[in-house]
Short mmCIF file of C-alpha atoms in Angstrom, two decimals:
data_model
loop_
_atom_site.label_atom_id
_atom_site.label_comp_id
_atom_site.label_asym_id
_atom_site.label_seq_id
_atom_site.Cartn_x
_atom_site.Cartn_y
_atom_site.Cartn_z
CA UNK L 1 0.00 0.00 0.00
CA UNK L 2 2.86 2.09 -0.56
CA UNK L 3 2.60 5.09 -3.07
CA UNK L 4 4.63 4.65 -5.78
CA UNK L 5 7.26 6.97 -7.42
CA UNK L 6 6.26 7.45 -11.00
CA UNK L 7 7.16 8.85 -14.38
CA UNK L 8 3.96 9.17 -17.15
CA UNK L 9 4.08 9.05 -20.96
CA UNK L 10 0.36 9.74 -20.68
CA UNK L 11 0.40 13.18 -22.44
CA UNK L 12 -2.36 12.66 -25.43
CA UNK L 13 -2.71 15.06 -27.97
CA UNK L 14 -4.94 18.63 -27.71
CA UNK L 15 -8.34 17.12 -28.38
CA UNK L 16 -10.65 20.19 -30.14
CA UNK L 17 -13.80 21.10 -28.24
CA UNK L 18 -15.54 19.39 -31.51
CA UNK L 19 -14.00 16.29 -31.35
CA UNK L 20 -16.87 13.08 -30.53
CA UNK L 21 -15.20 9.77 -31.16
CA UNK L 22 -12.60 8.23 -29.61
CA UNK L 23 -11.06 4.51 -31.39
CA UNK L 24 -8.15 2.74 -30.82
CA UNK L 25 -5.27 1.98 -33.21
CA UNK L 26 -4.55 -1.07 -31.74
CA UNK L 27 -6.43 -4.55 -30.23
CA UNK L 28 -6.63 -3.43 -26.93
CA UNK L 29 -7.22 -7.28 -26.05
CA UNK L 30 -4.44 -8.36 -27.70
CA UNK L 31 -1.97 -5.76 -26.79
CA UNK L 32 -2.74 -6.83 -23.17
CA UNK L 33 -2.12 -10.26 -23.54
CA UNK L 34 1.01 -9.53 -25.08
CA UNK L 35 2.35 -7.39 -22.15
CA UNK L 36 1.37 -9.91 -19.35
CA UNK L 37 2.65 -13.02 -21.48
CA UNK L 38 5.69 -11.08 -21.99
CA UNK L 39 6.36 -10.29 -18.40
CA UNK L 40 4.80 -13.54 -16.81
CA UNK L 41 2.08 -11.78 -15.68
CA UNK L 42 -1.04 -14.16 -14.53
CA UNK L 43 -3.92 -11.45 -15.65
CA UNK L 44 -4.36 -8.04 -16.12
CA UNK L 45 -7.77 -6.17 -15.83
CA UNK L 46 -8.24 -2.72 -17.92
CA UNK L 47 -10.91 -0.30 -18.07
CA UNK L 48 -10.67 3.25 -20.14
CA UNK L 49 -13.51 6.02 -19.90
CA UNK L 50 -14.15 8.93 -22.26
CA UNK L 51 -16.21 11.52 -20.31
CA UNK L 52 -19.47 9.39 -19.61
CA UNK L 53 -18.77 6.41 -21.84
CA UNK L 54 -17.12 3.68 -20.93
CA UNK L 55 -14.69 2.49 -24.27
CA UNK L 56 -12.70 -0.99 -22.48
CA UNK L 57 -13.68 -2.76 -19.46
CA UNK L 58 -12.32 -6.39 -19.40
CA UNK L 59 -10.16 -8.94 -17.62
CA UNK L 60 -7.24 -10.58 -19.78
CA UNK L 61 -5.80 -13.46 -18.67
CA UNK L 62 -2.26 -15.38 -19.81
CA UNK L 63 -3.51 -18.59 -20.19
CA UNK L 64 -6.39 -19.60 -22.45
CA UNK L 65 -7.76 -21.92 -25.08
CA UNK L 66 -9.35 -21.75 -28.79
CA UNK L 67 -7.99 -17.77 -28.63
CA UNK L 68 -10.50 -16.66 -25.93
CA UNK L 69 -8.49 -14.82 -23.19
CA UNK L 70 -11.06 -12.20 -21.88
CA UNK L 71 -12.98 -12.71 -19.51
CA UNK L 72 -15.35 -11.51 -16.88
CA UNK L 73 -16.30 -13.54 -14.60
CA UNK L 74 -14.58 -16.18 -12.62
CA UNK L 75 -11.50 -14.37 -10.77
CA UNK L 76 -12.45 -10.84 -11.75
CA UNK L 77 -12.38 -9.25 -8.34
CA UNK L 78 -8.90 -7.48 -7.52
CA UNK L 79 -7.93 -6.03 -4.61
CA UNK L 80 -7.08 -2.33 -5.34
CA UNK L 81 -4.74 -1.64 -2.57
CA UNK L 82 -3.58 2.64 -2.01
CA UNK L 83 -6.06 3.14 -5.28
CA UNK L 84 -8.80 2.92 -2.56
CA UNK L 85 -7.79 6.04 -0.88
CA UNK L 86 -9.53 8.48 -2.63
CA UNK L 87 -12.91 7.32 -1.81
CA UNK L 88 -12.00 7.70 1.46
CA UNK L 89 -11.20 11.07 0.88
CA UNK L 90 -14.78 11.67 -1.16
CA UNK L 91 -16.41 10.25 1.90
CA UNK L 92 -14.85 12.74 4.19
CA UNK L 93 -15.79 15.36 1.97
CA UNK L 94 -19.90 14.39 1.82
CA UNK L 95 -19.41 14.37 5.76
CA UNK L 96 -17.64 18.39 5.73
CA UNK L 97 -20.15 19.46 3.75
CA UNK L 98 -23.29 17.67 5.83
CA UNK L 99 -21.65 19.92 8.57
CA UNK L 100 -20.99 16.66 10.47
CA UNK L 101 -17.05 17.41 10.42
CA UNK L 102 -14.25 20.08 9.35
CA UNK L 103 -11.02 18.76 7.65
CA UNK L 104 -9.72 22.08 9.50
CA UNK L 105 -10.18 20.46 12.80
CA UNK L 106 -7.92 18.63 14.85
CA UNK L 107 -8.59 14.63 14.94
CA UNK L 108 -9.28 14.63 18.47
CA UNK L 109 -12.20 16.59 18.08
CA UNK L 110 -13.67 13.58 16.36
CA UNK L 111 -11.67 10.76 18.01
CA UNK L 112 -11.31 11.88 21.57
CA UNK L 113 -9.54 8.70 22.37
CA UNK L 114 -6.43 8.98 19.73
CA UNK L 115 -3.60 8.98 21.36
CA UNK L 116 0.36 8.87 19.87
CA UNK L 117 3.80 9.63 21.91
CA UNK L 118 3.73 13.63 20.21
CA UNK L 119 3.57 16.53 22.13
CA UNK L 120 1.74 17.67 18.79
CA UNK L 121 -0.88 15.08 18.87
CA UNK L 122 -4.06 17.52 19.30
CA UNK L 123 -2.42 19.61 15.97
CA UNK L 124 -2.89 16.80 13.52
CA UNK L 125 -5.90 17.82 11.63
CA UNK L 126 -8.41 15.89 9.37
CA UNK L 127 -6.61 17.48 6.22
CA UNK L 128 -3.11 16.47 7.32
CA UNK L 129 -4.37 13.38 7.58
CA UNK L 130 -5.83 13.08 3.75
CA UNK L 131 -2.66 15.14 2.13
CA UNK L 132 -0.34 13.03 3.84
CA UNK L 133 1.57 15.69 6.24
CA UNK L 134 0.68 14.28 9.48
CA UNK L 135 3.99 13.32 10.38
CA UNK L 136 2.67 10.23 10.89
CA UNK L 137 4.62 6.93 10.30
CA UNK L 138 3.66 5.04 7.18
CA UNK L 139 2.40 1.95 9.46
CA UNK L 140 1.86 1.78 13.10
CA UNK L 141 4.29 -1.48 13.51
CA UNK L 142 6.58 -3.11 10.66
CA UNK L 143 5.04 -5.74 9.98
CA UNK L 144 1.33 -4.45 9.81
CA UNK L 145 1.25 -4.87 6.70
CA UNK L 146 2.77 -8.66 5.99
CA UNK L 147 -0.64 -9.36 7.73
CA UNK L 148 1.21 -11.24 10.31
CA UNK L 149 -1.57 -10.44 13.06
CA UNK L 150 -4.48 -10.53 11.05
CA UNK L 151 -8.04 -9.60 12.38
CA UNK L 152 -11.47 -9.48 10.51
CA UNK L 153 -13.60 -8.82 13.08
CA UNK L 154 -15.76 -6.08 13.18
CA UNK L 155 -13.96 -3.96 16.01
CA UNK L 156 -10.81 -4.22 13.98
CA UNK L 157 -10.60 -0.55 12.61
CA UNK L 158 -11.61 0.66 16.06
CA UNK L 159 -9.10 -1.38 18.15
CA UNK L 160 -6.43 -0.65 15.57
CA UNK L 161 -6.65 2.45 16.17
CA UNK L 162 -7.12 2.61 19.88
CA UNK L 163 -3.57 1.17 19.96
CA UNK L 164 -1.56 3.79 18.38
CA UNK L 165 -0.20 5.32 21.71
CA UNK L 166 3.15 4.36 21.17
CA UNK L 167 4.06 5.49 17.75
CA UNK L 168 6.43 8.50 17.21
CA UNK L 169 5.49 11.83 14.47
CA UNK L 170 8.05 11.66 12.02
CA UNK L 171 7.99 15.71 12.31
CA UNK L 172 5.99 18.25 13.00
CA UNK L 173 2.08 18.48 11.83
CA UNK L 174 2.09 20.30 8.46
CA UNK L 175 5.97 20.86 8.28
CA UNK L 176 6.34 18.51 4.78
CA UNK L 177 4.47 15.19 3.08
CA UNK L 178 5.23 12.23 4.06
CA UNK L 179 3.28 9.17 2.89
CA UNK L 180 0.95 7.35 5.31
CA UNK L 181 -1.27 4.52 5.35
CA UNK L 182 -1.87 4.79 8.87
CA UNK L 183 -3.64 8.20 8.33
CA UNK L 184 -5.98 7.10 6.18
CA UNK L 185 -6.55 4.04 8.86
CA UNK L 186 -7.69 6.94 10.82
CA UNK L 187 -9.76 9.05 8.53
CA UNK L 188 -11.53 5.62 8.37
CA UNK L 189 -12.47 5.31 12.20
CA UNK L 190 -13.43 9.30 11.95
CA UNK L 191 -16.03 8.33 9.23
CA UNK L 192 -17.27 5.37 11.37
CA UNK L 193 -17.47 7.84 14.59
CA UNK L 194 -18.82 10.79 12.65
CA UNK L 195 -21.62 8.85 10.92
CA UNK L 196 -22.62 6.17 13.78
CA UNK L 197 -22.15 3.64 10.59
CA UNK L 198 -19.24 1.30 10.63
CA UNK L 199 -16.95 2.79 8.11
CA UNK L 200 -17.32 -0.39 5.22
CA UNK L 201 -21.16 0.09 6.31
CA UNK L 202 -21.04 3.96 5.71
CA UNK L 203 -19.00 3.35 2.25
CA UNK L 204 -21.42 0.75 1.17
CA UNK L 205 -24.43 2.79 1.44
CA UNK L 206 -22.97 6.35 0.58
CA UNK L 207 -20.25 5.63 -2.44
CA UNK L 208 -21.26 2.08 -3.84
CA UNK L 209 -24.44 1.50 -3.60
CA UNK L 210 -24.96 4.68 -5.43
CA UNK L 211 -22.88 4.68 -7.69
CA UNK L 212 -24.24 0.67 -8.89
CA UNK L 213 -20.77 -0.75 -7.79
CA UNK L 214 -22.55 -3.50 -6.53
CA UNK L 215 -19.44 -5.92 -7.00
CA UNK L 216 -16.92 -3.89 -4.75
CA UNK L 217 -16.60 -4.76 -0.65
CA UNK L 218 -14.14 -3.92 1.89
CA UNK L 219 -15.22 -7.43 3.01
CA UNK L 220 -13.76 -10.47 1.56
CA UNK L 221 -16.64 -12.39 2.61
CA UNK L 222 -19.17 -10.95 0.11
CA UNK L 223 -17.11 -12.98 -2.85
CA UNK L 224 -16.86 -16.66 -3.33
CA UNK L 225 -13.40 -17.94 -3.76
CA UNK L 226 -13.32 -18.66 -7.24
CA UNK L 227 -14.20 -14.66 -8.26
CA UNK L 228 -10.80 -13.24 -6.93
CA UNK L 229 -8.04 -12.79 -8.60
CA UNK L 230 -5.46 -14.47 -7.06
CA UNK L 231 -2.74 -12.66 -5.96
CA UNK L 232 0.79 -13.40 -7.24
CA UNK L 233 4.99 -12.43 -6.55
CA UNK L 234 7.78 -13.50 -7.81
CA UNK L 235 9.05 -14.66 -11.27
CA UNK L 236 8.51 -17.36 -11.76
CA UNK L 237 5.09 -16.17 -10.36
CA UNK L 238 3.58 -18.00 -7.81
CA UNK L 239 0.33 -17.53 -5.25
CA UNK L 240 1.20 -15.82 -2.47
CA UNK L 241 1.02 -17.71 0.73
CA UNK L 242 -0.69 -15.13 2.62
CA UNK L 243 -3.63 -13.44 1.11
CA UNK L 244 -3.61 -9.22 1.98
CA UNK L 245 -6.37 -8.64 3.93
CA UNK L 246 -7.02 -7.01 7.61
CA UNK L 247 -9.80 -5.32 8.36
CA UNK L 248 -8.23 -2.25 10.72
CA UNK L 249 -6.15 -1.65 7.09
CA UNK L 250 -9.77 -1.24 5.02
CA UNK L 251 -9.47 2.46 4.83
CA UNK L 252 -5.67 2.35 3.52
CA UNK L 253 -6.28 -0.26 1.16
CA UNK L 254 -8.25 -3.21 1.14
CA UNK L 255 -10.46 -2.84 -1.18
CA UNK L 256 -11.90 -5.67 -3.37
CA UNK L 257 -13.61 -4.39 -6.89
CA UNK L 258 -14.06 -5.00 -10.49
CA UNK L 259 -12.72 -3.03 -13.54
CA UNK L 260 -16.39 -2.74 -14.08
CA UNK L 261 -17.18 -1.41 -11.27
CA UNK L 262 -13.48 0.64 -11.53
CA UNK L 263 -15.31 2.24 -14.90
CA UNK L 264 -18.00 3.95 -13.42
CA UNK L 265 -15.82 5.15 -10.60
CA UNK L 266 -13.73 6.66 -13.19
CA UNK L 267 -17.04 8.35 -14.84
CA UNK L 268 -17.81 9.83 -11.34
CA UNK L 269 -14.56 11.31 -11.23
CA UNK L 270 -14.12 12.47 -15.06
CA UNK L 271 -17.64 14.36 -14.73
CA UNK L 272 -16.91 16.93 -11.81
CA UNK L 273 -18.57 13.82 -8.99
CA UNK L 274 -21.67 12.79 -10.99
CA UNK L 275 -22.36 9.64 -12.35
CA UNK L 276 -26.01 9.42 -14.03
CA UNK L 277 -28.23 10.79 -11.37
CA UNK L 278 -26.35 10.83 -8.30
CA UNK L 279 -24.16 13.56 -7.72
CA UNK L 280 -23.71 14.23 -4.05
CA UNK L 281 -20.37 16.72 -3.76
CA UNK L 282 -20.79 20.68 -4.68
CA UNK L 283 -18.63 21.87 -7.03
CA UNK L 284 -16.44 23.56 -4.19
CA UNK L 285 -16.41 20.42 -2.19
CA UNK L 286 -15.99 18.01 -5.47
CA UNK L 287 -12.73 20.20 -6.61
CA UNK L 288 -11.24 20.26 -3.19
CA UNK L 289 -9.82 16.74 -4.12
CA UNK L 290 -7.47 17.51 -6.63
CA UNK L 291 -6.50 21.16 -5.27
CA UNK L 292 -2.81 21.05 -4.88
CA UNK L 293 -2.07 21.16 -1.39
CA UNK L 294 1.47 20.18 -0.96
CA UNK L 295 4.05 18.88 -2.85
CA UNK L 296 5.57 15.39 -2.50
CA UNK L 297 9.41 16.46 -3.22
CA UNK L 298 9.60 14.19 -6.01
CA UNK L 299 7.87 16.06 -8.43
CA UNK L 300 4.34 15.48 -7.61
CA UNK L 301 1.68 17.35 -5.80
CA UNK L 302 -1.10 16.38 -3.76
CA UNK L 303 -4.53 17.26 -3.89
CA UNK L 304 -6.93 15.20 -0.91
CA UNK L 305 -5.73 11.66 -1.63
CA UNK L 306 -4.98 12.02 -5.29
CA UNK L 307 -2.11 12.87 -6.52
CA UNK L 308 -0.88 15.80 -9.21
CA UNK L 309 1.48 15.94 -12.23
CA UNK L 310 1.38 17.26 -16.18
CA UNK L 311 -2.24 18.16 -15.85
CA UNK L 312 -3.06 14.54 -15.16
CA UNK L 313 -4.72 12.90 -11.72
CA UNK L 314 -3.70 9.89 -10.61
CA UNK L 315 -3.14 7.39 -7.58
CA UNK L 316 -1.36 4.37 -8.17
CA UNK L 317 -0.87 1.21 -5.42
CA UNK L 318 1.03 -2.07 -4.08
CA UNK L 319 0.19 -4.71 -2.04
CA UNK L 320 0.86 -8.41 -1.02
CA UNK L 321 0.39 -9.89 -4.79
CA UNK L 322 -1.10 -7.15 -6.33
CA UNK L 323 -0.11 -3.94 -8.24
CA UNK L 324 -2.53 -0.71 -9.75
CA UNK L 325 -2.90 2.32 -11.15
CA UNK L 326 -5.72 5.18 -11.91
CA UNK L 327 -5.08 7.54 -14.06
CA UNK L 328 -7.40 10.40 -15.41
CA UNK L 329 -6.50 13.33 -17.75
CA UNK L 330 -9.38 16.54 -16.26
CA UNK L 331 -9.52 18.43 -19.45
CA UNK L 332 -9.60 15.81 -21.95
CA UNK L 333 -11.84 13.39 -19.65
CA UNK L 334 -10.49 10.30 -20.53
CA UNK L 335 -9.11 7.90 -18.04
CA UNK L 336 -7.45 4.51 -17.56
CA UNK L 337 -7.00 2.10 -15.07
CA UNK L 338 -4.76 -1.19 -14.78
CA UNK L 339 -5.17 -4.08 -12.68
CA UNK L 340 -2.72 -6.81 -12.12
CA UNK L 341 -2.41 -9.65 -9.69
CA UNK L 342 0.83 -9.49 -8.88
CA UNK L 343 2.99 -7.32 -6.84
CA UNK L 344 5.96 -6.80 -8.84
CA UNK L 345 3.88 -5.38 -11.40
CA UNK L 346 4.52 -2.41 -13.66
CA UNK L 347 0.94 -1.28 -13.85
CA UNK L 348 2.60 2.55 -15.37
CA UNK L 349 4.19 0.40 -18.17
CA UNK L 350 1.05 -0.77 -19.65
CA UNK L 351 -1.18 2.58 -18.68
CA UNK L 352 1.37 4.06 -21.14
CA UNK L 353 1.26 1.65 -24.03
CA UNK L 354 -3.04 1.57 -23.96
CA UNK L 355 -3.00 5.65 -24.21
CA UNK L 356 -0.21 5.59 -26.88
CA UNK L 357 -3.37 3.54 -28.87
CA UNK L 358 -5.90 6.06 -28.10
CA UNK L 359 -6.63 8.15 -30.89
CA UNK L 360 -9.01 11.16 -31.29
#
């Protein structure tokens, strides 16, 4: 769940105001197959959106028979990893503007009971938290996030992060960015305090549901085995032996979805936070998301959870046997996203060789 440092080739052409079609130049399935046979990848699933419309949404997998390789169905569910973060972000925002928090406001206004070894605990605010410049650690222990002490219950998130009293700030709230998955661990429990929901309950019903993403959970228990995608490391690729999921890490990243259900994310995000009839986010509110508000010293910016560079959007992520990347382009609408179960994955690589096909 680690952000990724990373360098983009996605810079399409101007497209004129007039322009109404977009087409590929290339097999789109093919091309895919190609990369992940190539690089001994086990699967790769692909969506791109032009404004509203949605132009590729399928899973390619290596191995097939009678030249069918696309599929849909079995083993179609990934989990997204850090690419989850920025609907926790949009649900923070729906909660500022019902009035029910400020991302102003110091954490412990919402979370009386956080507690850390900082003098500066009561100065981390809500929007440190989403921007990454908390000063908070990236995870709590080191081995968080090998899943070593796993827990699925449904106090997970809560005792999680009741038990943050010993970790250090890394500096001072505010001073510089510093990526964090335990901050967003923590926007998670305000969401679940804020809105008397539990915070997968409160995403469910507010984001999802909503938006028809009826095949994405922050519990593994809604799928049956055989509809994940399973995840993969190592070259010769193999299945990992521990499968990445912990329910006090939901908020940072484990989040289980389609490309499907990716695609109309992507339309919700291309069209200013409206997708068909549901459009809950002002404009003021919606834009706050990718408003730089710090810069990542490595040539990036930050916005609330995504992040900035060339006039594109994007937040990419990494976990135990998976890889991913969303990518979005505001002015020219059009946005791609790449899947792969496997962790060593170069999920950039083949963003860049599906937009070099797009043609206006």
């Amino acid at each position: 769940m680690k952000q990724l440092f990373l360098v983009f080739a996605f810079l399409l052409p101007y497209t004129p105001a007039s322009a109404q079609k977009v087409v590929f130049s290339k097999n789109i399935d093919s091309l895919i197959h190609q990369y992940i046979s190539a690089h001994d990848l086990p699967s790769a699933a692909v969506g791109v959106v032009y404004k509203d419309s949605i132009l590729y949404g399928k899973r390619i997998i290596r191995e097939y028979t009678q030249g069918i390789y696309a599929t849909n169905g079995q083993k179609s569910i990934y989990n997204i990893a850090s690419v989850a973060k920025p609907f926790v972000a949009t649900a923070i925002l729906l909660l500022a503007q019902e009035g029910k928090l400020n991302i102003k406001s110091p954490v412990v206004n919402y979370l009386p009971y956080f507690d850390i070894d900082s003098r500066f605990k009561n100065k981390i605010t809500i929007e440190h938290l989403l921007t990454h410049t908390s000063g908070l650690p990236n995870t709590s222990t080191p081995d968080d996030y090998q899943y070593l002490k796993v827990d699925t219950t449904d106090n997970a998130l809560a005792n999680h992060i009741k038990s943050l009293s010993t970790i250090k700030l890394k500096f001072k709230p505010g001073k510089r960015y510093d990526y964090s998955n335990v901050g967003y661990e923590i926007l998670g429990q305000i969401i679940a305090e804020v809105s008397h929901m539990s915070f997968d309950e409160y995403m469910n019903v507010h984001l999802f549901r909503p938006l028809q993403m009826s095949r994405t959970s922050y519990l593994l228990s809604k799928f049956a085995k055989n509809e994940i995608a399973p995840p993969h490391t190592g070259h010769p690729n193999k299945i990992t032996s521990k499968f990445p999921y912990n329910r006090a890490f939901s908020p940072s990243g484990n989040l289980f979805t389609s490309i499907d259900d990716l695609n109309k994310w992507m339309i919700f995000n291309l069209n200013n936070g409206k997708y068909k009839q549901y459009a809950p986010l002002s404009e003021p509110f919606f834009k706050l998301l990718t408003t730089p508000k710090a810069s990542t010293g490595e040539g990036d910016l930050i916005g609330l959870s995504w992040f900035l560079k060339n006039k594109l959007v994007f937040h990419d992520g990494l976990d135990l046997g998976y890889s991913a990347l969303m990518l979005f382009y505001k002015k020219q609408k059009i946005g791609i996203t790449v899947l792969i179960n496997h962790q060593g994955a170069n999920c950039n690589e083949l963003l860049n060789l599906i937009a070099k096909s797009i043609k206006f």
